[in-house]
Coordinates of C-alpha atoms in Angstrom, one line a residue:
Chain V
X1 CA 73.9 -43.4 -61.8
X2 CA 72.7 -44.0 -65.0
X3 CA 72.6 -41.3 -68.1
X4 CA 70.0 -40.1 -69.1
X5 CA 69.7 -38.2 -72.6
X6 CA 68.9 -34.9 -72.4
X7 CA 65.0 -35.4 -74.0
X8 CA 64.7 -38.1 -71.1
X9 CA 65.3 -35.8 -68.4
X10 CA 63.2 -33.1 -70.0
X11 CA 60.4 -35.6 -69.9
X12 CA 61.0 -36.7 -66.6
X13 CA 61.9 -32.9 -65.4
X14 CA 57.6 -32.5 -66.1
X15 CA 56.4 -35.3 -63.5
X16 CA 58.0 -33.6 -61.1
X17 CA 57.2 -31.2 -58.5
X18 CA 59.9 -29.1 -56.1
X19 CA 58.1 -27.5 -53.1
X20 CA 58.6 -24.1 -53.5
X21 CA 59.0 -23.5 -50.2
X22 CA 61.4 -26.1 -48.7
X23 CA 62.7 -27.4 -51.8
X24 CA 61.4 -31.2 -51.4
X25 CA 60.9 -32.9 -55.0
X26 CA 57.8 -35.2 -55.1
X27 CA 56.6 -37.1 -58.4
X28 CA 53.7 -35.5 -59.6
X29 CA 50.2 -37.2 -59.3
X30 CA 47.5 -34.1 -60.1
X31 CA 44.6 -34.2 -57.9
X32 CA 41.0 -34.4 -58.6
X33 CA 38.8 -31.0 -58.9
X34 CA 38.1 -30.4 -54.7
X35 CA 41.3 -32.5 -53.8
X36 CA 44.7 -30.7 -52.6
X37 CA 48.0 -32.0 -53.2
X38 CA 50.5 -30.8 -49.9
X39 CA 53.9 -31.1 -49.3
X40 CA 54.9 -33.8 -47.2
X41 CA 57.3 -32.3 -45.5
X42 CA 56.3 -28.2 -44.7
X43 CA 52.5 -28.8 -45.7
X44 CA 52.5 -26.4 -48.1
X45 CA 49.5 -26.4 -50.5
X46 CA 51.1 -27.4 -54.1
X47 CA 48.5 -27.9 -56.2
X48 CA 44.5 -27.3 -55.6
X49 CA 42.3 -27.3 -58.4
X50 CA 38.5 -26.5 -58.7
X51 CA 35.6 -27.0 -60.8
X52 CA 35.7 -23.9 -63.3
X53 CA 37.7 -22.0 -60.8
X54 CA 39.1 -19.6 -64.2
X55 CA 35.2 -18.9 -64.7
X56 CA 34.8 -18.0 -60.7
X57 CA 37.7 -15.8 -60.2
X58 CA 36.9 -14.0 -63.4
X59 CA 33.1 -13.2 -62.4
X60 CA 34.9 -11.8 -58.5
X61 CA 37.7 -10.2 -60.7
X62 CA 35.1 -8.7 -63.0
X63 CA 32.8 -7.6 -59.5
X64 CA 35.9 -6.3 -57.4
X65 CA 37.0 -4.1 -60.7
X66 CA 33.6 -2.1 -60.4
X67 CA 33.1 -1.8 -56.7
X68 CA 37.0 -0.4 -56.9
X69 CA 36.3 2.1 -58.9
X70 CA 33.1 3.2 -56.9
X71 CA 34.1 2.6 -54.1
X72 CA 37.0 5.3 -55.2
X73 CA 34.7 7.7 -56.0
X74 CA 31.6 8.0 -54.0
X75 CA 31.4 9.2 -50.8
X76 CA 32.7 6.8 -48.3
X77 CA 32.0 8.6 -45.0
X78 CA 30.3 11.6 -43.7
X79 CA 30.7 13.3 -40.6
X80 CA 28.6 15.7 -38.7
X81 CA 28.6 18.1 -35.8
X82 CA 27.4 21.2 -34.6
X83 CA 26.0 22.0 -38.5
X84 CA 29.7 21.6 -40.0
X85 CA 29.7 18.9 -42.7
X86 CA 32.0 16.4 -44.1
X87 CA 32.2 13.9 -46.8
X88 CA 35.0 12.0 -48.1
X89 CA 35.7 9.3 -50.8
X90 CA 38.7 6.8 -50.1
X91 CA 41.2 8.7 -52.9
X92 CA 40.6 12.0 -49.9
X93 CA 41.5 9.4 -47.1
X94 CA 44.5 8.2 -49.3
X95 CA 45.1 12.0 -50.2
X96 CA 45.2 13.3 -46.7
X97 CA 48.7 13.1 -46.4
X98 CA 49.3 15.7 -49.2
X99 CA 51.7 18.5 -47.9
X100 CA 55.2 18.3 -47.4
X101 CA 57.1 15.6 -47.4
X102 CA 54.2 13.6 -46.4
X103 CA 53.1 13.3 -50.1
X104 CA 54.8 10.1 -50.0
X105 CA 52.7 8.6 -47.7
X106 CA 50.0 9.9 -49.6
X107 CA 50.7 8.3 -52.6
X108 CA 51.8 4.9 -50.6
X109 CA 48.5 5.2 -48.8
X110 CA 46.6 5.5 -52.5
X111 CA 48.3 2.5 -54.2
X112 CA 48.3 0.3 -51.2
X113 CA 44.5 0.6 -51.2
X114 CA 42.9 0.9 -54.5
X115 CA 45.9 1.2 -57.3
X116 CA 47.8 -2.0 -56.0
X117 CA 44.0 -4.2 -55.5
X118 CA 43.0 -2.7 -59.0
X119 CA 46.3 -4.0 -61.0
X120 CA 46.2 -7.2 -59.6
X121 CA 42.3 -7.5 -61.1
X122 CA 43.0 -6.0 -64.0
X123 CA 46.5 -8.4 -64.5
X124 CA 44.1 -11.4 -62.9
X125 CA 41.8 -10.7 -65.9
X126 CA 44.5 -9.8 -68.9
X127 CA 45.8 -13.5 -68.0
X128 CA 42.9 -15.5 -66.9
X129 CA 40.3 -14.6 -70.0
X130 CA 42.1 -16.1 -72.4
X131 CA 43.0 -19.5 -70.6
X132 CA 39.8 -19.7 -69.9
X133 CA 38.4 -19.3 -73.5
X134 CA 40.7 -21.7 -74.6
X135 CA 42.4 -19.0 -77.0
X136 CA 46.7 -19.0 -76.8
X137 CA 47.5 -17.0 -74.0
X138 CA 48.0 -13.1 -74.5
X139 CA 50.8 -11.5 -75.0
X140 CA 53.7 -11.5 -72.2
X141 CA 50.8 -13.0 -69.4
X142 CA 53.5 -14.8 -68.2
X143 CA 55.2 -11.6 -66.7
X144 CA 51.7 -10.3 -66.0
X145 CA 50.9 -13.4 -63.7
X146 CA 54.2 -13.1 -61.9
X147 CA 53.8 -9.2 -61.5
X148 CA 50.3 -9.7 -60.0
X149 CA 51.4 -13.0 -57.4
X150 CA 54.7 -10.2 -56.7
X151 CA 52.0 -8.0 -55.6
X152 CA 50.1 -10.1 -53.3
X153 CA 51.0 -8.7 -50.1
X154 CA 51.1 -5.4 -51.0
X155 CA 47.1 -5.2 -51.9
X156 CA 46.0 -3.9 -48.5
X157 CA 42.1 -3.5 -49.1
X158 CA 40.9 -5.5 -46.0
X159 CA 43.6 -3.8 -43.9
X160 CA 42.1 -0.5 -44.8
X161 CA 38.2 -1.9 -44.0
X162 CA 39.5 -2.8 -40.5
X163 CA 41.1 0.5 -40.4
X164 CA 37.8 2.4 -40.9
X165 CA 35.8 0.1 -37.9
X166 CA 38.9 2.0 -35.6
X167 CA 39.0 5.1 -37.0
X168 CA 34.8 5.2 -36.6
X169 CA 34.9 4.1 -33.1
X170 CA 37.5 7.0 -32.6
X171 CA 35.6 9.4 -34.4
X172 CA 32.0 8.6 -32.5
X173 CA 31.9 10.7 -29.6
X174 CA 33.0 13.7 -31.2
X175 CA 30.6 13.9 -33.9
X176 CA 27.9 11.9 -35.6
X177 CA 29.2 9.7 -38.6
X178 CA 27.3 8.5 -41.3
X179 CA 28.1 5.4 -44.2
X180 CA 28.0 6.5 -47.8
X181 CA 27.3 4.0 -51.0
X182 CA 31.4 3.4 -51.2
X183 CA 30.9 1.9 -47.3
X184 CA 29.4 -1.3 -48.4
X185 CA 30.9 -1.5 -52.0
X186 CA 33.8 -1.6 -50.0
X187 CA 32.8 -3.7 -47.6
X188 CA 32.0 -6.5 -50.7
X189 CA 34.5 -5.3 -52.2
X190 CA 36.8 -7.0 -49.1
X191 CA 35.0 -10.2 -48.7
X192 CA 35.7 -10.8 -52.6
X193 CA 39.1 -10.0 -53.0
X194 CA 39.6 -12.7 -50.2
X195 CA 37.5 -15.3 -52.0
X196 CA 39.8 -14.7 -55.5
X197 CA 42.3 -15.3 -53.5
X198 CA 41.3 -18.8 -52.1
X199 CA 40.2 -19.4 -55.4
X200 CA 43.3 -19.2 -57.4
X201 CA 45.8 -22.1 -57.7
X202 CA 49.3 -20.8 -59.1
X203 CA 49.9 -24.4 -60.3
X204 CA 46.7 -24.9 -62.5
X205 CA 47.4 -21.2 -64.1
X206 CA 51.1 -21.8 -64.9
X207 CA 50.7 -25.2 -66.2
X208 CA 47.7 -23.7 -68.6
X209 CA 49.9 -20.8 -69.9
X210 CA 52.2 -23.6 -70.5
X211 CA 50.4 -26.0 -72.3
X212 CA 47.4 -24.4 -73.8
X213 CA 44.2 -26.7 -74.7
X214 CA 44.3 -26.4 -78.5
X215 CA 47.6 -25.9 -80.1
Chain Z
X1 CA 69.0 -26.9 -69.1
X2 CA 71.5 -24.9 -68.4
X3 CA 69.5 -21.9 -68.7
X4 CA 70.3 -19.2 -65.9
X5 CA 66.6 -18.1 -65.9
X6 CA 63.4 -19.9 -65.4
X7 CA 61.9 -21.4 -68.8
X8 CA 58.5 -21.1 -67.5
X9 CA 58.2 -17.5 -65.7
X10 CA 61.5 -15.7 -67.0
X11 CA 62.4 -15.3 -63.2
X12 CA 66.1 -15.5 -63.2
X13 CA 67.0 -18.9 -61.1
X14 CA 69.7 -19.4 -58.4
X15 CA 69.9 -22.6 -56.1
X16 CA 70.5 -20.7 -53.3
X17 CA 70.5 -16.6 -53.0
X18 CA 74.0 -16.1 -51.2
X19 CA 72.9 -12.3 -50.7
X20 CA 69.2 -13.1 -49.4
X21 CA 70.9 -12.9 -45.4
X22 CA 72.3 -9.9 -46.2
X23 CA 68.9 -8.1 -47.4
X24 CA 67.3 -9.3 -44.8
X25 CA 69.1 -7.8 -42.3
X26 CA 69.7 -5.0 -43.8
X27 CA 66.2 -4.0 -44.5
X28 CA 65.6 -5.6 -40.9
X29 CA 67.7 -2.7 -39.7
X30 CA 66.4 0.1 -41.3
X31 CA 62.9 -1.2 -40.1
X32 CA 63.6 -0.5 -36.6
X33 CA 65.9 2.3 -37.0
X34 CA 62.3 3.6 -38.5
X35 CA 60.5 2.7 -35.8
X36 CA 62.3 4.7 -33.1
X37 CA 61.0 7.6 -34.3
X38 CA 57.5 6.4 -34.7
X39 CA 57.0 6.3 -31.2
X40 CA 58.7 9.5 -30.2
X41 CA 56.9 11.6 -32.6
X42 CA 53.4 12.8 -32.0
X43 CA 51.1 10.3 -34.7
X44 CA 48.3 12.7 -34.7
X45 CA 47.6 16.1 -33.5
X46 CA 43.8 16.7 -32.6
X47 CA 42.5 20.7 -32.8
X48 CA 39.5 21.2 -31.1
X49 CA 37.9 24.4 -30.5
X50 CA 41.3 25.9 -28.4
X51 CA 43.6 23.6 -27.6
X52 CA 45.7 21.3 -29.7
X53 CA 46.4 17.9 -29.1
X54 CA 49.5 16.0 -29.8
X55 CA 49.3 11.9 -29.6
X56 CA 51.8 9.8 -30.0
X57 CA 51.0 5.8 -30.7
X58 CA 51.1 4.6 -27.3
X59 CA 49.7 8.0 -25.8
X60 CA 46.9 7.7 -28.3
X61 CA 45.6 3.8 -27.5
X62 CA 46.5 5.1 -23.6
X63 CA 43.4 8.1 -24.4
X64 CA 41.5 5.5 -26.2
X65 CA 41.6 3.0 -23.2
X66 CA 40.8 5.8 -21.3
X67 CA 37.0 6.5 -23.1
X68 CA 35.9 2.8 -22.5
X69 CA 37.4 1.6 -25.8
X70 CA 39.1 -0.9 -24.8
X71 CA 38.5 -3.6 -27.8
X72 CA 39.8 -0.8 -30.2
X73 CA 42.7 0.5 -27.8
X74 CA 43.8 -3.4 -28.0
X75 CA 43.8 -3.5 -31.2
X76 CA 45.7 -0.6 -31.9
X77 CA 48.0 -1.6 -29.6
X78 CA 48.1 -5.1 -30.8
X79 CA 48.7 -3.9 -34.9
X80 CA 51.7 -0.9 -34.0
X81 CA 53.4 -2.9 -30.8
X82 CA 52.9 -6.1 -30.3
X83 CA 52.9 -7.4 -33.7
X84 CA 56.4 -4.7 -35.1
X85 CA 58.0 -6.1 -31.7
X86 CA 57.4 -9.7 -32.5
X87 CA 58.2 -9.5 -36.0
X88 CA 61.2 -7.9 -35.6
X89 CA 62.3 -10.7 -32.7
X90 CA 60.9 -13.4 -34.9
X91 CA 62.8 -12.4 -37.9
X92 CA 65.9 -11.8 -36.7
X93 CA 65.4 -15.2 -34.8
X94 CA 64.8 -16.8 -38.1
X95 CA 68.1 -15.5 -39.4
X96 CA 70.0 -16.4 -36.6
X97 CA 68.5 -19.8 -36.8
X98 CA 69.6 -21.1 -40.5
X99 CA 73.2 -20.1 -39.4
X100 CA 73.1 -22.2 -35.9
X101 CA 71.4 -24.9 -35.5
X102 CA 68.1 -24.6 -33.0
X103 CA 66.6 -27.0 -31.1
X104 CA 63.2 -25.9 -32.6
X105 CA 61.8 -28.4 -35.2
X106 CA 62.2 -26.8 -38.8
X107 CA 58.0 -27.3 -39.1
X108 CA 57.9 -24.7 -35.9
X109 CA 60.0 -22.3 -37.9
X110 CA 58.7 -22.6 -40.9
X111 CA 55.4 -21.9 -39.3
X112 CA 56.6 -19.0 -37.5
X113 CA 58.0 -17.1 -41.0
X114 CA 54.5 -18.0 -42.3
X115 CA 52.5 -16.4 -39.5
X116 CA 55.3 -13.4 -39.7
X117 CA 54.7 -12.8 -43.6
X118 CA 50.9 -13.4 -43.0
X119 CA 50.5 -10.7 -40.0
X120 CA 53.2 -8.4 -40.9
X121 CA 51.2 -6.4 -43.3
X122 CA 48.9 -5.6 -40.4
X123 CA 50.6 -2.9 -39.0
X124 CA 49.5 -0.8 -41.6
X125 CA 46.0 0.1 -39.8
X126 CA 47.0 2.7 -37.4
X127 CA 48.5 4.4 -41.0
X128 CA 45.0 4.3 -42.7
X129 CA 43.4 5.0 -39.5
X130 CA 45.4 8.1 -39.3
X131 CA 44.4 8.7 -43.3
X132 CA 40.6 8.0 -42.3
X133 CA 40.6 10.7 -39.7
X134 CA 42.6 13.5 -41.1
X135 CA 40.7 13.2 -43.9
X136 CA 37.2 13.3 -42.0
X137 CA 37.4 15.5 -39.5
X138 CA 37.9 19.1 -41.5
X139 CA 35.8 21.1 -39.3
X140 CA 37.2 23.7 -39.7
X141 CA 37.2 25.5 -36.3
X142 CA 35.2 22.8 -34.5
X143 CA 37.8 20.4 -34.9
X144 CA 40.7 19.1 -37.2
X145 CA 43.2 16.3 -37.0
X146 CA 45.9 16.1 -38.8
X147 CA 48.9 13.4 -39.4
X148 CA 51.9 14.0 -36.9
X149 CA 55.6 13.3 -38.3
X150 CA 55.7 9.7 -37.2
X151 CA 53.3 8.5 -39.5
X152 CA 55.5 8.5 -42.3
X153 CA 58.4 6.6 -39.9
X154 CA 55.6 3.9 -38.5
X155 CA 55.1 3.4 -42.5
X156 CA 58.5 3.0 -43.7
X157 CA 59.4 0.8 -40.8
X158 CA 56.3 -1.6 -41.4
X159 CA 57.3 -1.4 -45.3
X160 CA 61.0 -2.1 -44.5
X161 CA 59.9 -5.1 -42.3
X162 CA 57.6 -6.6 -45.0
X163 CA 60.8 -6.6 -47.5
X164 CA 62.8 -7.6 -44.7
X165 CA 60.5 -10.9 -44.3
X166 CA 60.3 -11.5 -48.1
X167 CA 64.2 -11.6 -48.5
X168 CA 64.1 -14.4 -46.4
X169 CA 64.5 -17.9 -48.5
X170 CA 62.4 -20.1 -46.5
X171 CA 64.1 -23.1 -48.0
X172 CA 67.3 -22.1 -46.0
X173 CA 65.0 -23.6 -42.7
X174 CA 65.1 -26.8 -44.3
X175 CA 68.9 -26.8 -45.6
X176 CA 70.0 -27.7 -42.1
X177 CA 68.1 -30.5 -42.2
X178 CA 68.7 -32.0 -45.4
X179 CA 72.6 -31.6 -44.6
X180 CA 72.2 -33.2 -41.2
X181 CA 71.2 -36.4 -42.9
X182 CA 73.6 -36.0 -45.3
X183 CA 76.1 -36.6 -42.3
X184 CA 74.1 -39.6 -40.8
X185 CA 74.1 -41.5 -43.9

């Protein structure tokens, strides 16, 4: 084994890439805009850029932060039968549990749909703008970015849409049940927050936060 | 160099998290300690204009089934038993695995804890299901449903399983290999 000074392995610590999955080290070669660099051995995806992805997922992150908050508000379903009306926005469906010790479910039910989906745009865009604008990056992004990829699986929007095709087929012979506005903000709402997703490559963001364009 | 955290993300860095086993079956059990109750306990209870209605999970997609609905009874059934069931199997299976060697390939495992940490979340539709219709049907005395006690358990177990599959190290799969041919050579 040869030594290697410690500014040598520093250099050569930034060609390469461990799998952060299985743990495999490759030499890094970054791929073209469109291409997708995998790990040999688990397939993982490591590295996926795109054309102006930053711009992209700020324009969905920008879209999903509105329809959230409608969505929150209006009236997402309305029920009726025999004269007796109902309406209800998405915080009374995340409140229903209130009562007891089923408050906790309540407030689980609230952030799992619209406080956990809302942080992770709202982190997404406190990070992103900046790298895209080619400005240094903003103060303490770096724990921003890990707190919104930590929160991935907990943003359980397109759970809850499935959720609501059940609970309407449950809910249709016993009374007539109509869509409000937050219905299809919702539904957009759902089909966005999947596209950010498949947009976002953690690679591209950390190495941007690390070496920004013009300092 | 050195450091005992990550110079990029802060994250504090170990090789190899001796404890991450121990979490996992840990949060494994309370999971389905959780999810004994969830079936026992009624998961909704339906008022209609004299009677009330108690339903437990199975009960509930069983009276589904019963109306025609049989896509939604199957999903129902599919998101609270089939996919809790599997998960727990599949995890602890996983666990099992990094300690004796399988005859699986470490690709078939790695894609099982994929498909596990993909689907697991799942299981939380019959929870927002149950939020969608207590919140709806207020009636008053036409007809009210309200959440039954096992709610909360189906919700802890489901959130117990999700942190159960995320203390997993996935590179642990591919430890056994890497030593294997350590052995060979």
């Amino acid at each position: 084994m040869k030594d290697f000074a410690a500014t040598d392995a520093i250099d050569m610590l930034d060609d390469l890439i461990v799998c952060p999955q299985c743990d495999a080290v490759f030499r890094l070669k970054k791929p073209k805009n469109g291409e997708r660099a995998t790990c040999q051995r688990c397939h993982k995806a490591l590295i996926s850029p795109r054309r102006n992805a930053g711009l992209h997922i700020i324009a969905v992150a920008l879209a999903v932060l509105f329809l959230i908050i409608g969505a929150a508000v209006f009236p997402f379903l309305t029920i009726d039968a025999a004269g007796n009306k109902n309406a209800v926005s998405i915080l009374d469906a995340a409140l229903a549990f209130a009562g007891g010790p089923m408050i906790f479910l309540s407030l689980a039910t609230a952030a799992l749909i619209i406080f956990v989906p809302l942080l992770r745009v709202l982190l997404t865009l406190y990070v992103l703008v900046p790298v895209v604008l080619d400005r240094p990056h903003a103060r303490h992004a770096i724990v921003a970015f890990r707190l919104s990829e930590a929160l991935r699986p907990w943003s359980m929007a397109e759970i809850f849409a499935i959720g609501c095709a059940v609970a309407l087929v449950k809910v249709s012979d016993l009374a007539h049940v109509g869509f409000g506005p937050a219905f299809w903000m919702f539904g957009i709402l759902v089909v966005l927050v999947i596209a950010q997703d498949s947009f976002m490559c953690k690679w591209s963001v950390w190495y941007r936060l690390e070496h920004p364009r013009n300092s | 160099m050195g450091t005992p955290v990550c110079g990029r993300c802060g994250h504090k860095l170990a090789s190899r998290d001796p404890l991450s086993l121990q979490r996992v079956w840990a949060f494994w059990l309370m999971g389905l300690i959780c999810y004994i109750p969830a079936n026992i306990y009624p998961m909704l209870s339906t008022q209609t204009l004299f009677k009330v209605d108690e339903s437990t999970i199975i009960a509930g997609a069983v009276e589904l089934a019963h109306h025609g609905a049989f896509g939604i009874a199957a999903i129902i059934l599919f998101a609270s038993v089939v996919i809790p069931l599997a998960k727990f199997w599949a995890v602890a299976y996983l666990a099992i695995s990094v300690k004796n060697p399988t005859g699986v390939s470490n690709y078939r495992r790695q894609l099982l804890y994929e498909v596990v940490e993909y689907i697991g979340r799942w299981s939380m539709i019959d929870i927002f299901v149950v939020a969608i219709l207590s919140a709806l049907v207020q009636l008053k005395t036409l007809a009210s449903i309200n959440p039954g006690p096992a709610a909360i358990f189906f919700a802890l177990s489901v959130i117990f399983t999700m942190l159960s599959a995320q203390a997993f190290d996935s590179r642990l799969i591919w430890d056994i290999q890497a030593k294997e041919k350590g052995r060979t050579q």
